[in-house]
PDB file of C-alpha atoms in Angstrom:
ATOM      1  CA  MET H   1     -50.874 -72.082 -42.390  1.00 51.00           C
ATOM      2  CA  GLU H   2     -52.187 -71.169 -45.852  1.00 50.00           C
ATOM      3  CA  VAL H   3     -54.317 -68.385 -44.347  1.00 47.00           C
ATOM      4  CA  GLU H   4     -51.268 -66.986 -42.526  1.00 44.00           C
ATOM      5  CA  ARG H   5     -49.228 -66.947 -45.743  1.00 47.00           C
ATOM      6  CA  ASN H   6     -52.050 -65.161 -47.559  1.00 50.00           C
ATOM      7  CA  ASN H   7     -52.328 -62.579 -44.773  1.00 47.00           C
ATOM      8  CA  GLN H   8     -48.580 -62.036 -44.888  1.00 45.00           C
ATOM      9  CA  ALA H   9     -48.646 -61.452 -48.639  1.00 46.00           C
ATOM     10  CA  ARG H  10     -51.575 -59.035 -48.313  1.00 46.00           C
ATOM     11  CA  VAL H  11     -49.825 -56.997 -45.635  1.00 39.00           C
ATOM     12  CA  GLN H  12     -46.609 -56.807 -47.639  1.00 42.00           C
ATOM     13  CA  ARG H  13     -48.492 -55.618 -50.734  1.00 43.00           C
ATOM     14  CA  SER H  14     -50.507 -52.961 -48.921  1.00 40.00           C
ATOM     15  CA  HIS H  15     -47.722 -51.479 -46.782  1.00 40.00           C
ATOM     16  CA  PRO H  16     -44.643 -50.301 -48.744  1.00 40.00           C
ATOM     17  CA  LYS H  17     -41.554 -50.168 -46.591  1.00 39.00           C
ATOM     18  CA  LEU H  18     -40.417 -46.828 -45.185  1.00 39.00           C
ATOM     19  CA  HIS H  19     -36.756 -46.434 -44.224  1.00 39.00           C
ATOM     20  CA  PHE H  20     -35.197 -43.746 -42.031  1.00 39.00           C
ATOM     21  CA  SER H  21     -31.427 -43.444 -41.849  1.00 39.00           C
ATOM     22  CA  PHE H  22     -29.217 -40.751 -40.354  1.00 39.00           C
ATOM     23  CA  SER H  23     -26.260 -39.278 -42.184  1.00 40.00           C
ATOM     24  CA  PRO H  24     -22.946 -38.578 -40.429  1.00 39.00           C
ATOM     25  CA  GLY H  25     -23.368 -35.881 -37.812  1.00 39.00           C
ATOM     26  CA  PHE H  26     -27.078 -36.727 -37.522  1.00 39.00           C
ATOM     27  CA  ASN H  27     -27.915 -33.509 -39.355  1.00 43.00           C
ATOM     28  CA  ARG H  28     -30.573 -34.989 -41.602  1.00 44.00           C
ATOM     29  CA  VAL H  29     -32.732 -38.032 -42.026  1.00 44.00           C
ATOM     30  CA  ILE H  30     -33.103 -40.005 -45.228  1.00 42.00           C
ATOM     31  CA  VAL H  31     -36.537 -41.407 -46.013  1.00 43.00           C
ATOM     32  CA  SER H  32     -36.891 -43.907 -48.819  1.00 41.00           C
ATOM     33  CA  PHE H  33     -39.750 -45.927 -50.230  1.00 38.00           C
ATOM     34  CA  GLY H  34     -39.590 -49.326 -51.855  1.00 40.00           C
ATOM     35  CA  ASN H  35     -39.437 -53.067 -51.195  1.00 37.00           C
ATOM     36  CA  PHE H  36     -35.724 -53.135 -50.574  1.00 33.00           C
ATOM     37  CA  PHE H  37     -34.169 -54.038 -47.268  1.00 33.00           C
ATOM     38  CA  GLN H  38     -33.551 -57.757 -46.976  1.00 33.00           C
ATOM     39  CA  PRO H  39     -32.519 -57.942 -43.294  1.00 33.00           C
ATOM     40  CA  PHE H  40     -36.050 -56.944 -42.216  1.00 30.00           C
ATOM     41  CA  GLN H  41     -39.157 -58.996 -42.882  1.00 31.00           C
ATOM     42  CA  ARG H  42     -42.704 -57.790 -42.086  1.00 32.00           C
ATOM     43  CA  PHE H  43     -45.257 -60.335 -40.845  1.00 30.00           C
ATOM     44  CA  ALA H  44     -48.943 -59.893 -40.114  1.00 34.00           C
ATOM     45  CA  GLY H  45     -49.247 -58.728 -36.504  1.00 36.00           C
ATOM     46  CA  ARG H  46     -45.519 -58.527 -35.760  1.00 35.00           C
ATOM     47  CA  THR H  47     -42.100 -57.517 -37.126  1.00 35.00           C
ATOM     48  CA  LYS H  48     -39.134 -59.897 -37.289  1.00 36.00           C
ATOM     49  CA  THR H  49     -35.564 -58.561 -37.272  1.00 36.00           C
ATOM     50  CA  VAL H  50     -32.735 -60.519 -38.917  1.00 34.00           C
ATOM     51  CA  GLY H  51     -29.123 -59.386 -38.584  1.00 36.00           C
ATOM     52  CA  ASN H  52     -27.905 -56.179 -36.943  1.00 34.00           C
ATOM     53  CA  GLY H  53     -29.976 -53.069 -36.342  1.00 34.00           C
ATOM     54  CA  PHE H  54     -33.528 -52.843 -35.065  1.00 31.00           C
ATOM     55  CA  SER H  55     -37.100 -52.519 -36.234  1.00 31.00           C
ATOM     56  CA  LYS H  56     -40.444 -52.063 -34.554  1.00 32.00           C
ATOM     57  CA  HIS H  57     -44.026 -52.920 -35.321  1.00 31.00           C
ATOM     58  CA  VAL H  58     -46.238 -50.051 -36.437  1.00 34.00           C
ATOM     59  CA  ASP H  59     -49.680 -49.929 -38.009  1.00 37.00           C
ATOM     60  CA  GLY H  60     -48.269 -48.674 -41.306  1.00 36.00           C
ATOM     61  CA  PRO H  61     -44.685 -48.877 -42.550  1.00 37.00           C
ATOM     62  CA  VAL H  62     -41.711 -50.523 -40.868  1.00 35.00           C
ATOM     63  CA  VAL H  63     -39.273 -47.952 -39.433  1.00 36.00           C
ATOM     64  CA  THR H  64     -35.622 -48.964 -39.272  1.00 39.00           C
ATOM     65  CA  ARG H  65     -32.118 -47.578 -39.015  1.00 45.00           C
ATOM     66  CA  LEU H  66     -29.089 -48.369 -41.142  1.00 44.00           C
ATOM     67  CA  LYS H  67     -26.410 -50.619 -39.731  1.00 45.00           C
ATOM     68  CA  PRO H  68     -22.987 -49.102 -38.980  1.00 46.00           C
ATOM     69  CA  GLY H  69     -21.040 -48.529 -42.168  1.00 43.00           C
ATOM     70  CA  GLU H  70     -24.088 -48.406 -44.454  1.00 39.00           C
ATOM     71  CA  ASN H  71     -25.001 -45.283 -46.372  1.00 42.00           C
ATOM     72  CA  GLU H  72     -27.858 -44.053 -48.526  1.00 43.00           C
ATOM     73  CA  ASN H  73     -26.193 -45.329 -51.728  1.00 41.00           C
ATOM     74  CA  GLN H  74     -26.493 -48.875 -50.394  1.00 41.00           C
ATOM     75  CA  ILE H  75     -30.270 -48.572 -50.325  1.00 43.00           C
ATOM     76  CA  ALA H  76     -31.895 -49.967 -53.458  1.00 45.00           C
ATOM     77  CA  SER H  77     -33.302 -47.439 -55.917  1.00 45.00           C
ATOM     78  CA  GLY H  78     -36.502 -45.685 -54.933  1.00 54.00           C
ATOM     79  CA  PHE H  79     -37.854 -42.282 -53.978  1.00 60.00           C
ATOM     80  CA  MET H  80     -35.506 -40.507 -51.580  1.00 61.00           C
ATOM     81  CA  ILE H  81     -36.101 -37.506 -49.323  1.00 66.00           C
ATOM     82  CA  ALA H  82     -33.168 -35.937 -47.485  1.00 67.00           C
ATOM     83  CA  ILE H  83     -34.951 -34.038 -44.717  1.00 74.00           C
ATOM     84  CA  PRO H  84     -32.747 -31.393 -43.126  1.00 76.00           C
ATOM     85  CA  LYS H  85     -32.420 -31.109 -39.407  1.00 87.00           C
ATOM     86  CA  LEU H  86     -34.525 -28.222 -38.112  1.00 92.00           C
ATOM     87  CA  ILE H  87     -33.953 -25.649 -35.428  1.00 93.00           C
ATOM     88  CA  LEU H  88     -37.309 -25.292 -33.648  1.00 95.00           C
ATOM     89  CA  ALA H  89     -37.619 -21.668 -32.543  1.00 95.00           C
ATOM     90  CA  SER H  90     -40.047 -22.567 -29.768  1.00 90.00           C
ATOM     91  CA  ALA H  91     -40.045 -23.986 -26.268  1.00 89.00           C
ATOM     92  CA  SER H  92     -43.404 -25.703 -26.868  1.00 90.00           C
ATOM     93  CA  PRO H  93     -43.220 -29.360 -25.794  1.00 92.00           C
ATOM     94  CA  ARG H  94     -46.222 -30.078 -28.003  1.00 93.00           C
ATOM     95  CA  ARG H  95     -44.491 -28.927 -31.181  1.00 95.00           C
ATOM     96  CA  ALA H  96     -41.405 -30.888 -30.222  1.00 95.00           C
ATOM     97  CA  GLU H  97     -43.489 -34.013 -29.661  1.00 95.00           C
ATOM     98  CA  ILE H  98     -45.155 -33.708 -33.077  1.00 96.00           C
ATOM     99  CA  LEU H  99     -41.773 -33.448 -34.827  1.00 95.00           C
ATOM    100  CA  ARG H 100     -40.485 -36.347 -32.760  1.00 94.00           C
ATOM    101  CA  SER H 101     -43.508 -38.493 -33.617  1.00 92.00           C
ATOM    102  CA  VAL H 102     -42.887 -38.195 -37.376  1.00 90.00           C
ATOM    103  CA  GLY H 103     -39.129 -38.735 -37.054  1.00 89.00           C
ATOM    104  CA  TRP H 104     -38.089 -35.221 -38.092  1.00 91.00           C
ATOM    105  CA  PRO H 105     -34.672 -34.417 -36.549  1.00 92.00           C
ATOM    106  CA  PHE H 106     -34.546 -31.112 -34.698  1.00 93.00           C
ATOM    107  CA  GLU H 107     -32.994 -29.073 -31.938  1.00 93.00           C
ATOM    108  CA  ILE H 108     -34.818 -26.587 -29.726  1.00 94.00           C
ATOM    109  CA  LEU H 109     -33.759 -22.955 -29.661  1.00 92.00           C
ATOM    110  CA  PRO H 110     -36.318 -20.868 -27.716  1.00 91.00           C
ATOM    111  CA  VAL H 111     -36.531 -17.210 -28.686  1.00 92.00           C
ATOM    112  CA  HIS H 112     -38.197 -14.195 -27.135  1.00 89.00           C
ATOM    113  CA  ILE H 113     -39.853 -11.625 -29.368  1.00 90.00           C
ATOM    114  CA  ASP H 114     -42.528  -8.956 -29.075  1.00 85.00           C
ATOM    115  CA  GLU H 115     -45.797 -10.768 -29.841  1.00 84.00           C
ATOM    116  CA  SER H 116     -48.003  -7.683 -29.563  1.00 84.00           C
ATOM    117  CA  ARG H 117     -50.798  -7.626 -32.115  1.00 85.00           C
ATOM    118  CA  GLY H 118     -51.352  -4.647 -34.379  1.00 83.00           C
ATOM    119  CA  GLU H 119     -54.567  -2.722 -33.834  1.00 81.00           C
ATOM    120  CA  GLU H 120     -56.126  -3.722 -37.175  1.00 83.00           C
ATOM    121  CA  GLU H 121     -54.185  -6.947 -37.686  1.00 90.00           C
ATOM    122  CA  ILE H 122     -56.275  -9.977 -38.598  1.00 93.00           C
ATOM    123  CA  ALA H 123     -55.536 -13.378 -37.095  1.00 94.00           C
ATOM    124  CA  ALA H 124     -54.033 -14.968 -40.238  1.00 95.00           C
ATOM    125  CA  SER H 125     -51.601 -12.084 -40.765  1.00 95.00           C
ATOM    126  CA  TYR H 126     -50.753 -12.033 -37.073  1.00 95.00           C
ATOM    127  CA  VAL H 127     -49.772 -15.718 -36.746  1.00 95.00           C
ATOM    128  CA  GLU H 128     -47.721 -15.618 -39.944  1.00 96.00           C
ATOM    129  CA  ARG H 129     -45.878 -12.480 -38.856  1.00 96.00           C
ATOM    130  CA  VAL H 130     -45.117 -13.838 -35.377  1.00 96.00           C
ATOM    131  CA  ALA H 131     -44.012 -17.229 -36.749  1.00 96.00           C
ATOM    132  CA  LEU H 132     -41.610 -15.513 -39.164  1.00 95.00           C
ATOM    133  CA  ALA H 133     -40.303 -13.206 -36.441  1.00 95.00           C
ATOM    134  CA  LYS H 134     -39.512 -16.232 -34.268  1.00 95.00           C
ATOM    135  CA  ALA H 135     -37.677 -17.950 -37.118  1.00 94.00           C
ATOM    136  CA  GLN H 136     -35.726 -14.792 -37.945  1.00 92.00           C
ATOM    137  CA  ALA H 137     -34.717 -14.354 -34.310  1.00 92.00           C
ATOM    138  CA  ALA H 138     -33.351 -17.904 -34.250  1.00 92.00           C
ATOM    139  CA  LEU H 139     -31.574 -17.333 -37.562  1.00 89.00           C
ATOM    140  CA  GLN H 140     -29.583 -14.525 -35.948  1.00 85.00           C
ATOM    141  CA  ARG H 141     -28.092 -17.123 -33.631  1.00 83.00           C
ATOM    142  CA  ASP H 142     -27.545 -19.835 -36.272  1.00 77.00           C
ATOM    143  CA  SER H 143     -27.343 -18.545 -39.832  1.00 75.00           C
ATOM    144  CA  THR H 144     -26.686 -21.904 -41.497  1.00 77.00           C
ATOM    145  CA  ALA H 145     -29.504 -24.062 -40.141  1.00 82.00           C
ATOM    146  CA  SER H 146     -33.049 -24.592 -41.378  1.00 88.00           C
ATOM    147  CA  ILE H 147     -35.259 -22.721 -38.931  1.00 93.00           C
ATOM    148  CA  LEU H 148     -38.887 -23.420 -38.019  1.00 95.00           C
ATOM    149  CA  GLY H 149     -41.052 -20.808 -36.348  1.00 96.00           C
ATOM    150  CA  ALA H 150     -44.716 -21.285 -35.411  1.00 96.00           C
ATOM    151  CA  ASP H 151     -47.473 -19.452 -33.579  1.00 95.00           C
ATOM    152  CA  THR H 152     -50.993 -20.607 -32.664  1.00 94.00           C
ATOM    153  CA  VAL H 153     -54.117 -18.657 -31.694  1.00 94.00           C
ATOM    154  CA  VAL H 154     -57.790 -19.389 -31.114  1.00 96.00           C
ATOM    155  CA  VAL H 155     -60.369 -17.120 -32.760  1.00 96.00           C
ATOM    156  CA  ILE H 156     -64.042 -16.693 -31.889  1.00 96.00           C
ATOM    157  CA  ASP H 157     -66.344 -13.751 -32.683  1.00 92.00           C
ATOM    158  CA  ASN H 158     -63.329 -12.102 -34.348  1.00 88.00           C
ATOM    159  CA  GLN H 159     -61.546 -12.137 -31.000  1.00 90.00           C
ATOM    160  CA  ILE H 160     -58.070 -13.634 -30.796  1.00 92.00           C
ATOM    161  CA  LEU H 161     -57.611 -15.755 -27.691  1.00 92.00           C
ATOM    162  CA  GLY H 162     -54.024 -16.256 -26.678  1.00 87.00           C
ATOM    163  CA  LYS H 163     -52.859 -17.807 -23.426  1.00 90.00           C
ATOM    164  CA  PRO H 164     -54.954 -16.758 -20.406  1.00 94.00           C
ATOM    165  CA  VAL H 165     -53.271 -14.388 -17.985  1.00 94.00           C
ATOM    166  CA  ASP H 166     -54.745 -16.144 -14.935  1.00 96.00           C
ATOM    167  CA  GLU H 167     -57.442 -18.605 -13.852  1.00 97.00           C
ATOM    168  CA  ASP H 168     -60.259 -16.067 -14.132  1.00 97.00           C
ATOM    169  CA  ASP H 169     -59.207 -15.295 -17.695  1.00 97.00           C
ATOM    170  CA  ALA H 170     -59.163 -19.029 -18.473  1.00 97.00           C
ATOM    171  CA  ARG H 171     -62.715 -19.362 -17.154  1.00 97.00           C
ATOM    172  CA  ARG H 172     -63.786 -16.431 -19.309  1.00 97.00           C
ATOM    173  CA  MET H 173     -62.354 -18.059 -22.430  1.00 97.00           C
ATOM    174  CA  LEU H 174     -63.946 -21.431 -21.698  1.00 98.00           C
ATOM    175  CA  ARG H 175     -67.366 -19.821 -21.173  1.00 97.00           C
ATOM    176  CA  LEU H 176     -66.931 -18.084 -24.517  1.00 97.00           C
ATOM    177  CA  LEU H 177     -66.071 -21.357 -26.284  1.00 97.00           C
ATOM    178  CA  SER H 178     -68.722 -23.482 -24.548  1.00 97.00           C
ATOM    179  CA  GLY H 179     -71.224 -25.038 -26.955  1.00 97.00           C
ATOM    180  CA  ARG H 180     -69.811 -23.258 -30.013  1.00 97.00           C
ATOM    181  CA  TRP H 181     -67.525 -23.613 -33.020  1.00 98.00           C
ATOM    182  CA  HIS H 182     -64.289 -21.636 -33.104  1.00 97.00           C
ATOM    183  CA  GLN H 183     -61.181 -21.469 -35.279  1.00 97.00           C
ATOM    184  CA  VAL H 184     -57.594 -22.405 -34.531  1.00 97.00           C
ATOM    185  CA  LEU H 185     -54.900 -20.826 -36.687  1.00 97.00           C
ATOM    186  CA  THR H 186     -51.209 -21.693 -36.697  1.00 97.00           C
ATOM    187  CA  GLY H 187     -48.665 -19.699 -38.644  1.00 97.00           C
ATOM    188  CA  VAL H 188     -45.656 -21.663 -39.903  1.00 97.00           C
ATOM    189  CA  ALA H 189     -42.422 -20.062 -41.109  1.00 95.00           C
ATOM    190  CA  LEU H 190     -39.536 -22.047 -42.569  1.00 93.00           C
ATOM    191  CA  ILE H 191     -36.197 -20.397 -43.333  1.00 91.00           C
ATOM    192  CA  TYR H 192     -33.711 -22.497 -45.281  1.00 83.00           C
ATOM    193  CA  GLY H 193     -30.418 -21.394 -43.786  1.00 72.00           C
ATOM    194  CA  ALA H 194     -28.207 -22.288 -46.741  1.00 71.00           C
ATOM    195  CA  THR H 195     -29.931 -19.702 -48.947  1.00 76.00           C
ATOM    196  CA  SER H 196     -31.870 -17.609 -46.386  1.00 76.00           C
ATOM    197  CA  GLN H 197     -35.018 -18.214 -48.424  1.00 84.00           C
ATOM    198  CA  SER H 198     -38.199 -18.245 -46.377  1.00 89.00           C
ATOM    199  CA  ARG H 199     -41.717 -19.527 -46.780  1.00 92.00           C
ATOM    200  CA  VAL H 200     -44.641 -18.594 -44.578  1.00 95.00           C
ATOM    201  CA  ALA H 201     -48.201 -19.918 -44.460  1.00 96.00           C
ATOM    202  CA  HIS H 202     -50.943 -20.751 -41.976  1.00 97.00           C
ATOM    203  CA  GLU H 203     -53.379 -23.569 -41.298  1.00 97.00           C
ATOM    204  CA  LEU H 204     -56.971 -23.136 -40.110  1.00 97.00           C
ATOM    205  CA  THR H 205     -58.974 -25.773 -38.242  1.00 98.00           C
ATOM    206  CA  GLU H 206     -62.509 -25.467 -36.875  1.00 98.00           C
ATOM    207  CA  VAL H 207     -63.305 -26.986 -33.477  1.00 98.00           C
ATOM    208  CA  ARG H 208     -66.623 -27.339 -31.673  1.00 98.00           C
ATOM    209  CA  PHE H 209     -66.758 -27.293 -27.887  1.00 97.00           C
ATOM    210  CA  ALA H 210     -69.450 -29.093 -25.924  1.00 97.00           C
ATOM    211  CA  GLU H 211     -71.565 -27.186 -23.441  1.00 97.00           C
ATOM    212  CA  MET H 212     -69.635 -26.810 -20.193  1.00 97.00           C
ATOM    213  CA  ASN H 213     -71.271 -26.070 -16.871  1.00 97.00           C
ATOM    214  CA  GLU H 214     -69.540 -24.084 -14.148  1.00 97.00           C
ATOM    215  CA  ASP H 215     -68.462 -27.196 -12.252  1.00 97.00           C
ATOM    216  CA  GLU H 216     -66.781 -28.561 -15.372  1.00 98.00           C
ATOM    217  CA  ILE H 217     -65.107 -25.231 -16.110  1.00 98.00           C
ATOM    218  CA  ASN H 218     -63.813 -24.927 -12.528  1.00 97.00           C
ATOM    219  CA  TRP H 219     -62.592 -28.519 -12.560  1.00 98.00           C
ATOM    220  CA  TYR H 220     -60.771 -28.063 -15.855  1.00 98.00           C
ATOM    221  CA  VAL H 221     -59.109 -24.832 -14.765  1.00 97.00           C
ATOM    222  CA  ALA H 222     -58.060 -26.520 -11.500  1.00 97.00           C
ATOM    223  CA  THR H 223     -56.085 -29.120 -13.502  1.00 96.00           C
ATOM    224  CA  GLY H 224     -53.760 -26.296 -14.543  1.00 96.00           C
ATOM    225  CA  GLU H 225     -53.854 -27.397 -18.165  1.00 96.00           C
ATOM    226  CA  PRO H 226     -55.595 -24.296 -19.607  1.00 96.00           C
ATOM    227  CA  LEU H 227     -53.126 -21.786 -18.188  1.00 94.00           C
ATOM    228  CA  ASP H 228     -50.397 -22.087 -20.823  1.00 89.00           C
ATOM    229  CA  LYS H 229     -52.573 -22.922 -23.827  1.00 91.00           C
ATOM    230  CA  ALA H 230     -53.991 -20.622 -26.488  1.00 90.00           C
ATOM    231  CA  GLY H 231     -57.748 -20.492 -25.957  1.00 94.00           C
ATOM    232  CA  ALA H 232     -57.347 -22.086 -22.508  1.00 96.00           C
ATOM    233  CA  TYR H 233     -57.561 -25.716 -23.603  1.00 96.00           C
ATOM    234  CA  ALA H 234     -55.481 -28.635 -24.869  1.00 95.00           C
ATOM    235  CA  ILE H 235     -57.183 -30.931 -27.355  1.00 96.00           C
ATOM    236  CA  GLN H 236     -54.570 -33.633 -26.655  1.00 94.00           C
ATOM    237  CA  GLY H 237     -55.139 -33.497 -22.880  1.00 94.00           C
ATOM    238  CA  HIS H 238     -58.059 -33.190 -20.474  1.00 96.00           C
ATOM    239  CA  GLY H 239     -59.640 -30.772 -22.926  1.00 96.00           C
ATOM    240  CA  ALA H 240     -60.482 -33.697 -25.233  1.00 96.00           C
ATOM    241  CA  LEU H 241     -63.409 -34.453 -22.890  1.00 97.00           C
ATOM    242  CA  PHE H 242     -65.157 -31.346 -24.186  1.00 97.00           C
ATOM    243  CA  ILE H 243     -64.485 -31.548 -27.933  1.00 97.00           C
ATOM    244  CA  GLU H 244     -67.586 -32.414 -29.987  1.00 97.00           C
ATOM    245  CA  GLY H 245     -66.341 -31.832 -33.506  1.00 97.00           C
ATOM    246  CA  LEU H 246     -63.327 -30.956 -35.626  1.00 97.00           C
ATOM    247  CA  ARG H 247     -62.953 -29.845 -39.245  1.00 98.00           C
ATOM    248  CA  GLY H 248     -59.399 -29.859 -40.522  1.00 97.00           C
ATOM    249  CA  ASP H 249     -55.940 -30.746 -39.238  1.00 97.00           C
ATOM    250  CA  TYR H 250     -55.870 -32.121 -35.675  1.00 97.00           C
ATOM    251  CA  PHE H 251     -52.126 -31.431 -35.316  1.00 96.00           C
ATOM    252  CA  ASN H 252     -52.800 -27.787 -36.120  1.00 97.00           C
ATOM    253  CA  VAL H 253     -54.903 -27.567 -32.964  1.00 96.00           C
ATOM    254  CA  VAL H 254     -52.128 -29.206 -30.961  1.00 95.00           C
ATOM    255  CA  GLY H 255     -49.736 -26.535 -32.223  1.00 94.00           C
ATOM    256  CA  LEU H 256     -47.961 -27.599 -35.418  1.00 97.00           C
ATOM    257  CA  PRO H 257     -49.634 -28.529 -38.746  1.00 97.00           C
ATOM    258  CA  VAL H 258     -46.910 -30.944 -39.761  1.00 94.00           C
ATOM    259  CA  ARG H 259     -48.442 -31.600 -43.186  1.00 94.00           C
ATOM    260  CA  LEU H 260     -48.235 -27.865 -43.971  1.00 95.00           C
ATOM    261  CA  LEU H 261     -44.630 -27.840 -42.782  1.00 93.00           C
ATOM    262  CA  TYR H 262     -43.808 -30.707 -45.126  1.00 91.00           C
ATOM    263  CA  LYS H 263     -45.509 -28.919 -48.037  1.00 90.00           C
ATOM    264  CA  LEU H 264     -43.409 -25.817 -47.382  1.00 88.00           C
ATOM    265  CA  PHE H 265     -40.300 -27.974 -47.230  1.00 84.00           C
ATOM    266  CA  ARG H 266     -41.176 -29.628 -50.537  1.00 80.00           C
ATOM    267  CA  ALA H 267     -41.324 -26.327 -52.435  1.00 74.00           C
ATOM    268  CA  ASP H 268     -38.778 -26.637 -55.233  1.00 51.00           C
ATOM    269  CA  SER H 269     -37.133 -23.275 -54.691  1.00 47.00           C
ATOM    270  CA  LEU H 270     -36.642 -24.038 -51.013  1.00 51.00           C
ATOM    271  CA  ASN H 271     -35.720 -27.706 -51.004  1.00 49.00           C
ATOM    272  CA  THR H 272     -32.805 -29.044 -53.011  1.00 42.00           C
ATOM    273  CA  SER H 273     -32.624 -32.427 -51.312  1.00 42.00           C
ATOM    274  CA  MET H 274     -35.634 -34.257 -52.765  1.00 39.00           C
ATOM    275  CA  ARG H 275     -34.925 -36.407 -55.745  1.00 36.00           C
ATOM    276  CA  HIS H 276     -35.372 -39.698 -57.514  1.00 34.00           C
ATOM    277  CA  ILE H 277     -32.371 -41.988 -57.512  1.00 29.00           C
TER     278      ILE H 277
END
């Protein structure tokens, strides 16, 4: 019993509570830090819920939702972040899943733009330009929202690999990547609708492929997974079987460097909702 109490105290010291609550209209999420909400108690190995609402066990913080009638002013003092709801200018299920996994509220608004690359355009400039063009296209349809645009490419030997046009093109890309390091770049554009300010940046991650023989290449292409992926592979899917090394942000390879997105959001001139209370 004494050991259990000691473990409980250690867990509570090492994991500050994290609280998500939605404002009326569900147009933003409030994240606060601090040892504050009494109805929820964290125990080693499990989470106990007392009163209304719900909580769930996670490896790090406890994630909860306010009870009906509560508001952010009823949360004890701490560091508060009012994250605006985003319009995701992309139909990518992978980007949507990343936002969903970190609890960032969003709606999907697919856009169609000309993604042709300029003759002398380098990869970093290309992904930033396309990401911004996507966000701007979405802004034309909703001028008040915060818009997120993103674009991902694979680069090897100064060649930009987009999505393969067919199975033969996918095989060509996989042969090119086999046994070698390559780069994955994602451009991220964030337009804050209230002011129309924009910020654009890109993330670069290096990935090493294992050697692939023809049987492995044919098998992987036959799964269908490479056909709608930049560089003809998905690191979060069957493609993980052939990844030997990674330097940088894993989520960037999936399609959205969420840490970079958060850094853009935090920029003082763009974000007016972060504060101490």
